[in-house]
Short mmCIF file of C-alpha atoms in Angstrom, two decimals:
data_model
loop_
_atom_site.label_atom_id
_atom_site.label_comp_id
_atom_site.label_asym_id
_atom_site.label_seq_id
_atom_site.Cartn_x
_atom_site.Cartn_y
_atom_site.Cartn_z
CA UNK A 1 -21.99 167.50 -110.55
CA UNK A 2 -22.69 164.94 -113.29
CA UNK A 3 -19.56 162.98 -112.47
CA UNK A 4 -20.54 162.92 -108.79
CA UNK A 5 -23.96 161.53 -109.69
CA UNK A 6 -22.36 158.88 -111.91
CA UNK A 7 -20.05 157.85 -109.08
CA UNK A 8 -22.97 157.62 -106.68
CA UNK A 9 -24.92 155.42 -109.10
CA UNK A 10 -21.89 153.27 -109.81
CA UNK A 11 -21.15 152.67 -106.13
CA UNK A 12 -24.77 152.07 -105.16
CA UNK A 13 -25.35 148.54 -103.89
CA UNK A 14 -27.82 146.42 -105.76
CA UNK A 15 -30.46 144.72 -103.62
CA UNK A 16 -29.81 141.04 -103.08
CA UNK A 17 -31.97 138.75 -105.17
CA UNK A 18 -34.45 136.74 -103.11
CA UNK A 19 -33.86 132.98 -103.12
CA UNK A 20 -36.47 130.77 -101.49
CA UNK A 21 -35.47 128.10 -99.02
CA UNK A 22 -36.50 125.38 -101.47
CA UNK A 23 -34.26 126.87 -104.15
CA UNK A 24 -31.36 127.13 -101.69
CA UNK A 25 -31.73 123.46 -100.74
CA UNK A 26 -32.00 122.53 -104.42
CA UNK A 27 -28.82 124.46 -105.23
CA UNK A 28 -26.89 122.94 -102.33
CA UNK A 29 -28.05 119.46 -103.28
CA UNK A 30 -27.08 119.86 -106.91
CA UNK A 31 -23.71 121.39 -106.06
CA UNK A 32 -22.97 118.50 -103.69
CA UNK A 33 -23.82 115.85 -106.26
CA UNK A 34 -22.71 117.36 -109.55
CA UNK A 35 -20.37 120.27 -108.87
CA UNK A 36 -20.59 122.44 -111.99
CA UNK A 37 -22.10 119.84 -114.36
CA UNK A 38 -25.31 121.69 -115.22
CA UNK A 39 -26.35 119.19 -117.90
CA UNK A 40 -26.38 116.40 -115.33
CA UNK A 41 -28.34 118.63 -112.95
CA UNK A 42 -31.09 119.24 -115.49
CA UNK A 43 -31.49 115.47 -116.02
CA UNK A 44 -31.70 114.68 -112.30
CA UNK A 45 -35.05 113.23 -111.19
CA UNK A 46 -35.21 115.76 -108.33
CA UNK A 47 -35.35 118.62 -110.85
CA UNK A 48 -39.13 118.61 -110.50
CA UNK A 49 -39.63 121.95 -112.23
CA UNK A 50 -37.72 120.63 -115.26
CA UNK A 51 -35.33 123.56 -115.29
CA UNK A 52 -32.92 123.71 -118.22
CA UNK A 53 -29.18 123.74 -117.66
CA UNK A 54 -29.12 127.50 -118.34
CA UNK A 55 -31.89 128.14 -115.80
CA UNK A 56 -30.05 126.04 -113.21
CA UNK A 57 -26.80 127.88 -113.94
CA UNK A 58 -28.54 131.23 -113.34
CA UNK A 59 -30.19 129.98 -110.15
CA UNK A 60 -26.88 128.68 -108.79
CA UNK A 61 -25.16 131.91 -109.81
CA UNK A 62 -27.74 133.88 -107.82
CA UNK A 63 -27.22 131.47 -104.90
CA UNK A 64 -23.45 132.00 -105.06
CA UNK A 65 -23.95 135.78 -104.99
CA UNK A 66 -26.20 135.56 -101.91
CA UNK A 67 -25.29 135.55 -98.23
CA UNK A 68 -26.44 131.93 -98.01
CA UNK A 69 -23.53 130.65 -100.08
CA UNK A 70 -21.06 131.60 -97.33
CA UNK A 71 -23.20 129.70 -94.82
CA UNK A 72 -23.25 126.71 -97.17
CA UNK A 73 -19.45 126.74 -97.50
CA UNK A 74 -19.02 127.02 -93.72
CA UNK A 75 -21.35 124.07 -93.09
CA UNK A 76 -19.58 122.07 -95.78
CA UNK A 77 -16.18 122.87 -94.27
CA UNK A 78 -17.37 121.90 -90.79
CA UNK A 79 -18.89 118.62 -92.11
CA UNK A 80 -22.25 119.80 -90.80
CA UNK A 81 -24.03 119.69 -94.15
CA UNK A 82 -26.74 117.05 -94.55
CA UNK A 83 -28.59 118.39 -97.57
CA UNK A 84 -28.92 115.00 -99.28
CA UNK A 85 -31.17 113.83 -96.44
CA UNK A 86 -33.89 116.23 -97.61
CA UNK A 87 -34.38 114.24 -100.81
CA UNK A 88 -34.37 110.73 -99.37
#
């Protein structure tokens, strides 16, 4: 019985972390410009909340774990991604 409960807990899906639309756009923008250079991201003038490189890394990690990352990759592959226009 205990092993069955452990298996149930282990296989239980964790709820997806909520990511606001602004954070999604921020993540897409930073990934387009800087790739994985988190130090450059934290020095960008569009980092209005002055997030540190560690905070940005965690935010982008949460974005990559979300369902929106697949949509981002599909738009990028189809050349239908115009995220830089939001910041101009």
